Short mmCIF file of C-alpha atoms in Angstrom, two decimals:
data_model
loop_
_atom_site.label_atom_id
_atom_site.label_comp_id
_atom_site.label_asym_id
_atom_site.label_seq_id
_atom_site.Cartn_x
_atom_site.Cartn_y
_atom_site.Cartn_z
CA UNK A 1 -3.95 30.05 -18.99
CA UNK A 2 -6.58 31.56 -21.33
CA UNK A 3 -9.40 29.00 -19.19
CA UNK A 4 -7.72 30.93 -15.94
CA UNK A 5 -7.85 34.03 -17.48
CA UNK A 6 -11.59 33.80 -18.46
CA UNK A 7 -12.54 32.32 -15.13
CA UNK A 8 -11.02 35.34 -13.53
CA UNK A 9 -13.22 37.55 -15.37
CA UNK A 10 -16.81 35.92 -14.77
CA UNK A 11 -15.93 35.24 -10.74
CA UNK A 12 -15.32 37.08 -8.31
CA UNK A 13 -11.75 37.38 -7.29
CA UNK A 14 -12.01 35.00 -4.52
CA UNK A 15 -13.11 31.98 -6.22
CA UNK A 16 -10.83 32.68 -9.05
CA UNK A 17 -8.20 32.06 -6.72
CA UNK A 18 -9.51 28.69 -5.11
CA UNK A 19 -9.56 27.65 -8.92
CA UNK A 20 -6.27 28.22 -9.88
CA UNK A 21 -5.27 26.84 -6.00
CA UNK A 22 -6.37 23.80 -6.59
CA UNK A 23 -5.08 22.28 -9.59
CA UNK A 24 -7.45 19.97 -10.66
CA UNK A 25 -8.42 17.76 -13.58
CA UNK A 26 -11.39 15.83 -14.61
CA UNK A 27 -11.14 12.28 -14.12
CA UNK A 28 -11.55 10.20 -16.94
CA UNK A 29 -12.37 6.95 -17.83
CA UNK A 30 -10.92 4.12 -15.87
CA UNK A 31 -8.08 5.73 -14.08
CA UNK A 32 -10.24 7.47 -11.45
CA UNK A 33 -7.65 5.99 -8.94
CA UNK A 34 -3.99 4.97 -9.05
CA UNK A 35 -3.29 1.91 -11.00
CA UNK A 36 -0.09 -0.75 -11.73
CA UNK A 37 2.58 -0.92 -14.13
CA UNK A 38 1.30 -4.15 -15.37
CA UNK A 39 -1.58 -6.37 -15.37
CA UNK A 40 -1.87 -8.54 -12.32
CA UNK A 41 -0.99 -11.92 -12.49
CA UNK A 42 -1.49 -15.30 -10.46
CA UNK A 43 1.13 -16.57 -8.21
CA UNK A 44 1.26 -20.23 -9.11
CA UNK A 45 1.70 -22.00 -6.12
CA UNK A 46 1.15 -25.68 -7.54
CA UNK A 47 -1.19 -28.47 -6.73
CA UNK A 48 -3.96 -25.68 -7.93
CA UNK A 49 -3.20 -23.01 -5.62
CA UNK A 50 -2.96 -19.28 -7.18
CA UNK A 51 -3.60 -15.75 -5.14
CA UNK A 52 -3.47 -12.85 -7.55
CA UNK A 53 0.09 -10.77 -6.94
CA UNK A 54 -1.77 -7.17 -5.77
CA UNK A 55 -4.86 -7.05 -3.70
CA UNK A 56 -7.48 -5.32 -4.94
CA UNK A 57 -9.92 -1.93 -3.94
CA UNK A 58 -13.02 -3.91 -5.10
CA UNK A 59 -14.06 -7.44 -4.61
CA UNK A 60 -15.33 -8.52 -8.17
CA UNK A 61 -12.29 -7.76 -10.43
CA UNK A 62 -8.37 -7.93 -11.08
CA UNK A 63 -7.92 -5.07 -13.88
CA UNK A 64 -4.58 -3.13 -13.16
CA UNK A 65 -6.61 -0.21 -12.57
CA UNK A 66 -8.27 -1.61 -9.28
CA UNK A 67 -5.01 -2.71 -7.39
CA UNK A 68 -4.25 -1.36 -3.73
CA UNK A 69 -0.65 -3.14 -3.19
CA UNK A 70 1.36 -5.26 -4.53
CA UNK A 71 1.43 -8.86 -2.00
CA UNK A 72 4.83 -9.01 -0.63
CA UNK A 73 5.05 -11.92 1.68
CA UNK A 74 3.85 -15.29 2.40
CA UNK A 75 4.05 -16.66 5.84
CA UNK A 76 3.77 -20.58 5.96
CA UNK A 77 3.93 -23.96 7.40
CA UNK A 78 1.39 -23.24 10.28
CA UNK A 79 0.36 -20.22 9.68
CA UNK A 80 -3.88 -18.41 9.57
CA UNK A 81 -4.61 -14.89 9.38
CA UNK A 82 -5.51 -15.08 12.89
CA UNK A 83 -1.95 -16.42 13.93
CA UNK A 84 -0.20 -13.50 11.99
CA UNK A 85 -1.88 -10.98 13.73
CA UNK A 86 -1.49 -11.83 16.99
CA UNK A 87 2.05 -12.51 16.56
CA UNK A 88 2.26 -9.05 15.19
CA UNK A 89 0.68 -7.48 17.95
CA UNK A 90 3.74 -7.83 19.93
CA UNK A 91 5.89 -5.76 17.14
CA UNK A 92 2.53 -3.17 17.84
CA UNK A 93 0.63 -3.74 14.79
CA UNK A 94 -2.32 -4.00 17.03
CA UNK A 95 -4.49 -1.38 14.86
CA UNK A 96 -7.29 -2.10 12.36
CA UNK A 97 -7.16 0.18 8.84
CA UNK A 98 -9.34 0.65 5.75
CA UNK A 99 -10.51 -2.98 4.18
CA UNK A 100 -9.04 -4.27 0.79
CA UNK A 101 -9.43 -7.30 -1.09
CA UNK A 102 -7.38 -10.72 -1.96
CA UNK A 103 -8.59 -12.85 -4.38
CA UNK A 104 -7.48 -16.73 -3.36
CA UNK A 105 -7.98 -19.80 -5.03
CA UNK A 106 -7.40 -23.05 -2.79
CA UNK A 107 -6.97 -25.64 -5.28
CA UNK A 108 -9.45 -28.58 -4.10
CA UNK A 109 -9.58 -27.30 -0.96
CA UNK A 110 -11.97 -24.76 -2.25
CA UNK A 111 -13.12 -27.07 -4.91
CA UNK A 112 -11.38 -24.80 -7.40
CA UNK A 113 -12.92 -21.57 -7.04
CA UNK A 114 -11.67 -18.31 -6.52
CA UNK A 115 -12.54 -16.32 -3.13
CA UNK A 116 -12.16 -12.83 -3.15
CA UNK A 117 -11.50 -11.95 0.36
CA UNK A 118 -11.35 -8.87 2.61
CA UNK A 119 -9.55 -7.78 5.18
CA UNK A 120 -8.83 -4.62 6.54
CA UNK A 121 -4.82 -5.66 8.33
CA UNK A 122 -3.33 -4.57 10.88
CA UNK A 123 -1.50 -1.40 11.81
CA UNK A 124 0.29 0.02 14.72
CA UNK A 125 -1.65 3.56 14.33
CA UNK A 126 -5.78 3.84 13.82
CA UNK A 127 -5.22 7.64 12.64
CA UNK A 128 -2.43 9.17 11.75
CA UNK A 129 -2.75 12.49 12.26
CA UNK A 130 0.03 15.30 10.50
CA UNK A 131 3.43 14.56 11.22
CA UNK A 132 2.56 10.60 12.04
CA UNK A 133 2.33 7.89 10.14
CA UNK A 134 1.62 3.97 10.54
CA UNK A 135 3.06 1.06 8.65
CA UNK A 136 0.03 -1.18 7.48
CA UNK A 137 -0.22 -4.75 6.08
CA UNK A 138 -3.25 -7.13 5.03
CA UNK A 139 -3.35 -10.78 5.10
CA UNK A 140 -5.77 -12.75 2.66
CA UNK A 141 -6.77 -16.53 2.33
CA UNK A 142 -10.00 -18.27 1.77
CA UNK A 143 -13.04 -18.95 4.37
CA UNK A 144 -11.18 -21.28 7.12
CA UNK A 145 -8.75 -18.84 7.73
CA UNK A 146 -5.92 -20.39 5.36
CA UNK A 147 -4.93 -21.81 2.16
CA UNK A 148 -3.49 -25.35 2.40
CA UNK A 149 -1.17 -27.64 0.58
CA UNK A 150 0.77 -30.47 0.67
CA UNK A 151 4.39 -29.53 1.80
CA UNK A 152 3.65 -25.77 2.49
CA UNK A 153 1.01 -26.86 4.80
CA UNK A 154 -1.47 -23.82 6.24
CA UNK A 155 -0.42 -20.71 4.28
CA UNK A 156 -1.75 -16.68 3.92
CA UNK A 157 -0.25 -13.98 1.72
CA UNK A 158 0.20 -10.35 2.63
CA UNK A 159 0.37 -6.54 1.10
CA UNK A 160 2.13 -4.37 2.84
CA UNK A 161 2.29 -0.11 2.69
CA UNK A 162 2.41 2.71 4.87
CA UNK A 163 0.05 5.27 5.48
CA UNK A 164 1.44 9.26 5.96
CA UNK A 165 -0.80 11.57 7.87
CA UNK A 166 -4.19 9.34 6.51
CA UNK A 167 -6.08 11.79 9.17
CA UNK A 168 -5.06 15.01 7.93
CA UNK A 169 -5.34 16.67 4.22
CA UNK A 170 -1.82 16.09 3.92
CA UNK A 171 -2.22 12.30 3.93
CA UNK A 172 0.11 10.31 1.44
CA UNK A 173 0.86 6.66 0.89
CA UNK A 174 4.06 5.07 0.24
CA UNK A 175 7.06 2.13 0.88
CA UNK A 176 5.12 -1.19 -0.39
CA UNK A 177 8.75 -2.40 0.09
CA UNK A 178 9.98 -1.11 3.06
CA UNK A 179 7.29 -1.88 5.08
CA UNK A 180 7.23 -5.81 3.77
CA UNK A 181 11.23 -5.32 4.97
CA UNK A 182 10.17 -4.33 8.31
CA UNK A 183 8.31 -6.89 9.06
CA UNK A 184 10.30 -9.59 7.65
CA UNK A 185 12.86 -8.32 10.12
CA UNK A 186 10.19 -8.11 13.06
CA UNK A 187 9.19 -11.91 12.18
CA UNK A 188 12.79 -12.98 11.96
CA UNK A 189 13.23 -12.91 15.58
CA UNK A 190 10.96 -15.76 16.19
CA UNK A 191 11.06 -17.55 12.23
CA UNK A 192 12.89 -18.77 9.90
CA UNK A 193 12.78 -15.72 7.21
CA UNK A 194 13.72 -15.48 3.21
CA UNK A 195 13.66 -11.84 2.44
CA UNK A 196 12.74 -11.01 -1.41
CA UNK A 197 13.45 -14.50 -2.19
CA UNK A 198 11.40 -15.15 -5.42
CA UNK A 199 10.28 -12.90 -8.31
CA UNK A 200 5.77 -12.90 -8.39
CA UNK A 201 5.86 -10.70 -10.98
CA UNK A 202 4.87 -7.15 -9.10
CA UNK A 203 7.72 -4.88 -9.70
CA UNK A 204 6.85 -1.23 -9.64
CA UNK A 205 9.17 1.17 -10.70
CA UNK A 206 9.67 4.74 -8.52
CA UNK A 207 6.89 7.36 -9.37
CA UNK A 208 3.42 8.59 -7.70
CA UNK A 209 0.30 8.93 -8.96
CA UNK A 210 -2.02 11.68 -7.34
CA UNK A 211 -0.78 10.76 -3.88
CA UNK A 212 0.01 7.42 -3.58
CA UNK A 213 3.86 6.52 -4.20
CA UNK A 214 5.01 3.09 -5.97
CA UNK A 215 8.20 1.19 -5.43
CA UNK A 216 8.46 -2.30 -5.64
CA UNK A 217 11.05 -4.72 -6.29
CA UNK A 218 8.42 -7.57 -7.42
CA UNK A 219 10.29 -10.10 -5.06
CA UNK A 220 8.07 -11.64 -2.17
CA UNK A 221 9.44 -12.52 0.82
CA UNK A 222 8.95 -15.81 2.83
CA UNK A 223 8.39 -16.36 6.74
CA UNK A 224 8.62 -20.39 7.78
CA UNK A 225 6.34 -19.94 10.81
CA UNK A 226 6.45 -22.92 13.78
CA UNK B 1 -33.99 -50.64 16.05
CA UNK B 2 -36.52 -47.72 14.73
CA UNK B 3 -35.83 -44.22 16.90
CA UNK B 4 -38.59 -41.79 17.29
CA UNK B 5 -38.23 -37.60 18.11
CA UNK B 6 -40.72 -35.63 20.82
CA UNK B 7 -41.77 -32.45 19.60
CA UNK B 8 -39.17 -30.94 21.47
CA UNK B 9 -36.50 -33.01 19.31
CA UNK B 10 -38.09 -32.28 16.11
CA UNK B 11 -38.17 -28.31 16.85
CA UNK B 12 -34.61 -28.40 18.17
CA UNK B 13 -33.69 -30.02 15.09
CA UNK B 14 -35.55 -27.46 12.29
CA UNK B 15 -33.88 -24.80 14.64
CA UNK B 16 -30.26 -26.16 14.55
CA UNK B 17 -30.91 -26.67 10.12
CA UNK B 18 -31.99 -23.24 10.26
CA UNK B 19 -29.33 -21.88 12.68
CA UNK B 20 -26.77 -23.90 10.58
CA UNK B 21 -28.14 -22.14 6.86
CA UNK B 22 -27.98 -18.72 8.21
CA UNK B 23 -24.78 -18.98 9.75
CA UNK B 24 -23.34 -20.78 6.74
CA UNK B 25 -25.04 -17.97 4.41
CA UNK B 26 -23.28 -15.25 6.51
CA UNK B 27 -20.14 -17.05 6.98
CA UNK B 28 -19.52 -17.88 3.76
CA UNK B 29 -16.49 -15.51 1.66
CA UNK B 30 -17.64 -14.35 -1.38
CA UNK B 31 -17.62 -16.41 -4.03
CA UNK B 32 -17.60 -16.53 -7.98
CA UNK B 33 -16.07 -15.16 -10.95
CA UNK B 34 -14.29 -12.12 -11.38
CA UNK B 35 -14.68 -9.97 -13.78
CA UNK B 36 -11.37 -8.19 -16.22
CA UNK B 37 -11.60 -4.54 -17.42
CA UNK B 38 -7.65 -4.80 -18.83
CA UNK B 39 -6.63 -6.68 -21.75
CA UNK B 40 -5.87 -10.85 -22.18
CA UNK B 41 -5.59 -13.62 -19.16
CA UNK B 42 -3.61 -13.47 -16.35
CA UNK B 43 0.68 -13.64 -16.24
CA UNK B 44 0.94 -17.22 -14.65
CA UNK B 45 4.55 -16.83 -11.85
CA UNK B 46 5.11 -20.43 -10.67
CA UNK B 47 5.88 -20.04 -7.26
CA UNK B 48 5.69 -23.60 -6.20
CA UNK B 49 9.14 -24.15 -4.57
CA UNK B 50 9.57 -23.20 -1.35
CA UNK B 51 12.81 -21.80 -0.06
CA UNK B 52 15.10 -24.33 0.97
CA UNK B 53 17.09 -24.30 4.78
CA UNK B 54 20.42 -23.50 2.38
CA UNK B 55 18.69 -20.31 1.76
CA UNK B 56 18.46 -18.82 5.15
CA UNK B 57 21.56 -16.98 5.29
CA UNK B 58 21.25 -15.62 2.04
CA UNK B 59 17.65 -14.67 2.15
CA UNK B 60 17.58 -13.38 5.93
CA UNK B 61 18.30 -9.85 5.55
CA UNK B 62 16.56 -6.69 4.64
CA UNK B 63 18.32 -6.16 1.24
CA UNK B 64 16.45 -3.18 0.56
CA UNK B 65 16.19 -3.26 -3.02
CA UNK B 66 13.62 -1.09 -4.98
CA UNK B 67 11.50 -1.61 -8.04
CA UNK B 68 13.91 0.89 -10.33
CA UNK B 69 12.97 4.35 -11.54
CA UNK B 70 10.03 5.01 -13.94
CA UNK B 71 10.96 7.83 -16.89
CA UNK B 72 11.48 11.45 -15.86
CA UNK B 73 10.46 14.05 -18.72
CA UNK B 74 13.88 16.02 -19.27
CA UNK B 75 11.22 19.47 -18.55
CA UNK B 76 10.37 18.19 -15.09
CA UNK B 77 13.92 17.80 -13.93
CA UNK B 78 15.26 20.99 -15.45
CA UNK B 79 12.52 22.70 -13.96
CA UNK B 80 12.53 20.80 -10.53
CA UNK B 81 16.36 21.92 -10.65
CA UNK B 82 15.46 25.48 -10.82
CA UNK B 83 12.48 25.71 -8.39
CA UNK B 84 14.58 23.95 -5.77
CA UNK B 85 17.21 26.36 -6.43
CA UNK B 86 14.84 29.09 -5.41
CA UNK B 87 13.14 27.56 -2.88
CA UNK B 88 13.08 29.09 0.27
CA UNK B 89 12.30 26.15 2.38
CA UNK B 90 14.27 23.66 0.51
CA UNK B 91 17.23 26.00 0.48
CA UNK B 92 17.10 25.95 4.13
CA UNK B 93 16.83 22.53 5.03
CA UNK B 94 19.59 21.80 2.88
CA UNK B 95 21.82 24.58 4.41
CA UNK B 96 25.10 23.00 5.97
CA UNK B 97 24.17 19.40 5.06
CA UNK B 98 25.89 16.97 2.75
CA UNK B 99 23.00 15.10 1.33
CA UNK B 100 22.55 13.50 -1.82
CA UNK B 101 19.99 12.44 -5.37
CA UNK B 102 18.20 8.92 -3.73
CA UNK B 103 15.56 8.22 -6.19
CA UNK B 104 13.43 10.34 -8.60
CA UNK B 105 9.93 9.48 -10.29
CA UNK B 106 7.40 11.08 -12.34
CA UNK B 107 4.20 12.51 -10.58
CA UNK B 108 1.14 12.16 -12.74
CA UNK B 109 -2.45 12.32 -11.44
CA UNK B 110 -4.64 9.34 -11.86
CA UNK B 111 -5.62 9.54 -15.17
CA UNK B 112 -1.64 10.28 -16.28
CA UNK B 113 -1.42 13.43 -16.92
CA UNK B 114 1.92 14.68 -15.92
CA UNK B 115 2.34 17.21 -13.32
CA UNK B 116 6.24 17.00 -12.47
CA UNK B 117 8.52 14.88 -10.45
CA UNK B 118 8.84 13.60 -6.68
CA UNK B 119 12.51 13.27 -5.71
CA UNK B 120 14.17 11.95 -2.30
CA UNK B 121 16.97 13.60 -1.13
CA UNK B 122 19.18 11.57 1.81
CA UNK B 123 21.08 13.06 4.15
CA UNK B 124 24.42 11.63 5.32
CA UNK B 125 23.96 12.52 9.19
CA UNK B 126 20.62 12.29 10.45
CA UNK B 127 19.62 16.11 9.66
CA UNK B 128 17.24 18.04 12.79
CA UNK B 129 14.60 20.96 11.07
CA UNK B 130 13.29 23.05 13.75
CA UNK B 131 9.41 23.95 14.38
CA UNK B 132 8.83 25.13 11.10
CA UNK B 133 6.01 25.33 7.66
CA UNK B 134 6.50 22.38 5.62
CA UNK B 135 5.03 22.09 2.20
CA UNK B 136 2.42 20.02 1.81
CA UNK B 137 -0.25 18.49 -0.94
CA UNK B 138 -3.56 18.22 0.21
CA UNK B 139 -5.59 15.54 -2.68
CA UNK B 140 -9.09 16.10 -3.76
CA UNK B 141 -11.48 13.72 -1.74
CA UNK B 142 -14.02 14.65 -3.73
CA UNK B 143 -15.93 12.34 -6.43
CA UNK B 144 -14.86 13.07 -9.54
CA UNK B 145 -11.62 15.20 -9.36
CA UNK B 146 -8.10 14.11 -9.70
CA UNK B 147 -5.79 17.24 -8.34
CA UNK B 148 -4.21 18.94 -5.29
CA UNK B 149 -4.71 21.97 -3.33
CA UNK B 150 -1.06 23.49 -2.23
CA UNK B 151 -0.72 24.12 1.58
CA UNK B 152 1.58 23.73 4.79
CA UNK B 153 1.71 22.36 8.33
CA UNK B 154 4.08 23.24 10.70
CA UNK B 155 6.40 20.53 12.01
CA UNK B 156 9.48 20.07 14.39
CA UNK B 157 11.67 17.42 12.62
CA UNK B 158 14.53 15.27 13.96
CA UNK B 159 17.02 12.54 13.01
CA UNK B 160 15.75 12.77 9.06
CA UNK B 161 17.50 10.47 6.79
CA UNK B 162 15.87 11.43 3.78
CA UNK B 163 12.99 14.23 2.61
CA UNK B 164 11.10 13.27 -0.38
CA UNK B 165 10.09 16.31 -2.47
CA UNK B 166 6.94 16.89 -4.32
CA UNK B 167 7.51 19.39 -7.32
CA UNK B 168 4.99 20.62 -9.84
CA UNK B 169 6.50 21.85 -13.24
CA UNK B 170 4.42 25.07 -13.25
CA UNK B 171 4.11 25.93 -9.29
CA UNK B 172 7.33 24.09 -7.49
CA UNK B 173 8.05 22.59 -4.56
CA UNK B 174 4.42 21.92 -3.09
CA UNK B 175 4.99 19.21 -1.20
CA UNK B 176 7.86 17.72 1.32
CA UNK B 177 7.82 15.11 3.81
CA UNK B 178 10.51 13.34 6.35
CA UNK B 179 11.42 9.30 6.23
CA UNK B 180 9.45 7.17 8.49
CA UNK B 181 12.58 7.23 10.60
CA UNK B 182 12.15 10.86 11.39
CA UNK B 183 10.98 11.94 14.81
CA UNK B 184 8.22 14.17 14.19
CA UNK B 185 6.09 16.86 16.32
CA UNK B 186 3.25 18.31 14.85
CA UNK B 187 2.10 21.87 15.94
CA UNK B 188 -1.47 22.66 17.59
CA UNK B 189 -1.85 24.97 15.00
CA UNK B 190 -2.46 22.11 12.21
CA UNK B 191 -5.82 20.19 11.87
CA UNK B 192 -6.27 16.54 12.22
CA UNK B 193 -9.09 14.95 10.60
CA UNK B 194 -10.37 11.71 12.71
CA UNK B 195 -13.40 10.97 10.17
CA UNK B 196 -10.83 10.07 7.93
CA UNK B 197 -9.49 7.08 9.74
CA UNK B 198 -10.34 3.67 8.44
CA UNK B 199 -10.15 4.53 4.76
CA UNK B 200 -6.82 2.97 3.40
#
């Protein structure tokens, strides 16, 4: 209050009140964004598969304080990028949205190296504006479109979130888990689905930082796709 | 049986190597090591079953669970409590409901400093607000600041399930939003940004 009180003194009435409006705080050192409850980890899919459990605002590292999302589902069996957004389109995810990144390792069909790769997802909104909001997922493998192994055969992973009002100044973001629910349910008429069926380490408890809101139960979900 | 190219061959051949480089240059995802700001190597989850046909009717529903509740500071609830208490809006968009606690989480801003708690109130019938200022926060996009501006848009809201509340321990309830459920009319009073689309 004394900083508020001395700023009201050296400007002029007006300003002083656009300072104490906005309630703002210097950014400091890494957290110039919102961040996870724990370090990301690798899903271990065998046979030298791994995909990192969050994808990722930046391309060239994994710290906690770069995640987007946590990934919540895997679709499988036949399954690209390109397949899982089509099929979406018919539940009306048939909107592009900001680009993140998934960093995918392929085992030997990448000759062991990790691919961090972007993809901006689908959505059934472009913008948002107040009062509307868009559910919003990204799917991530390596150059050909999909990660491969024996007995999962052609596989992708997703993040999931929605976006509140992203074309206003109101905008929030929010339901990591509800969305990934949604869409389980959309995919389960036409698939085999496992919702939350194994634990990859992502759980995020309830809170919000700035404006972005975590929850997470840290169980992905599976979709068998034909 | 030795096989000769025309010059025609030859140039349609340094064309397609050349053709082929570029396109496998451009093509190509990026590649390489990544680099680790946090602290030790990664948590290793093996994942490598997959889920077997016995599974499906256990694992085919949305069971809706949630990631539990981070820490509340006992000063942010007790305070929450007694802005919402004198909360003009809130007070009347809980007037005549039965509705009930959902979930409650701290609100920090980036860096973690704590500025109070976000709550989510449901509703037991879906619950219709009339045309009407809501609440709302309005984030710094600029480069190096991590805080809100306070302000409101006007919306008609039906069929809410829930409201999540934004509350600041020193200036209350200053933000409040409807479930994605909600059917929601925004005013042509409030401002739409298109510029912003494309971002998250």
């Amino acid at each position: 209050m004394k900083i508020l009180a001395a700023l009201s003194r050296v400007l002029p009435p007006v300003l002083a009140g656009a300072a104490v409006g906005l309630v703002l705080a210097p950014v400091s050192g890494l957290a110039s964004n919102h961040w996870a409850y724990q370090e990301p980890g690798h899903m271990d899919f065998g046979q030298g598969d791994y995909v990192y459990n969050y994808d990722f605002r930046e391309g060239s590292t994994w710290s906690k304080y770069k995640v987007d999302w946590p990934i919540t589902f895997i679709a499988y069996n036949s399954a690209t990028v390109n397949k899982l957004k089509t099929v979406m389109e018919q539940f009306a995810y048939d909107q592009a949205g900001g680009s993140m990144y998934g960093h995918v390792n392929d085992g030997p069909e990448s000759s062991h190296y990790l691919i961090q790769d972007t993809d901006s997802g689908k959505k059934h909104d472009f913008c948002p504006g107040v009062g509307n909001e868009t559910p919003h997922f990204r799917v991530y493998a390596d150059g050909n479109d999909y990660l491969w192994q024996i007995g999962r055969g052609s596989y992708v992973v997703a993040s999931t979130h929605r976006d509140v009002e992203e074309c206003s100044s109101f905008k929030i973001f929010r339901d990591s888990e509800q969305v990934e629910g949604g869409i389980v349910t959309n995919l389960s008429n036409l698939y085999y689905v496992y919702h939350d069926r194994y634990a990859w380490g992502n759980p995020e408890p309830y809170r919000v930082q700035g404006r972005h809101i975590w929850d997470n139960n840290g169980y992905g979900s599976y979709v068998e796709m034909t | 049986m030795r096989r000769t190219r025309t010059k025609s061959q030859t140039f349609y051949a340094i064309s397609l190597a050349a053709t082929s480089a570029v396109s496998t240059v451009l093509l190509l995802p990026i590649v390489g090591a990544t680099a680790h700001d946090g602290s030790g190597p990664p948590q290793v989850y093996d994942v490598t079953q997959n889920p077997s046909p016995a599974d499906r009717a256990q694992y085919g529903q949305d069971r809706s669970t949630h990631g539990g509740s981070a820490p509340v500071r006992a000063e942010s609830r007790s305070k929450a409590d007694e802005h919402g208490r004198n909360d003009a809006f809130l007070q009347g968009v809980l007037r005549g409901t039965n509705h009930r606690l959902l979930r409650e989480g701290p609100w920090t801003r980036y860096d973690g400093t704590p500025i109070g708690l976000v709550r989510e109130i449901a509703f037991d019938k879906p619950h219709t607000v009339p045309m009407r200022a809501w609440p709302g926060i309005q984030w710094s996009e600029e480069p190096g600041t991590d805080g809100y501006a306070p302000g409101k848009r006007e919306l008609d809201v039906r069929r809410m399930a829930s409201i999540t509340l934004f509350f600041d321990d020193n200036n209350g309830l200053v933000g409040a939003y409807p479930d994605s459920g909600s059917i929601v009319v925004s005013s042509p009073n409030n401002v739409d940004h298109p510029e912003m689309a494309g971002r998250h």
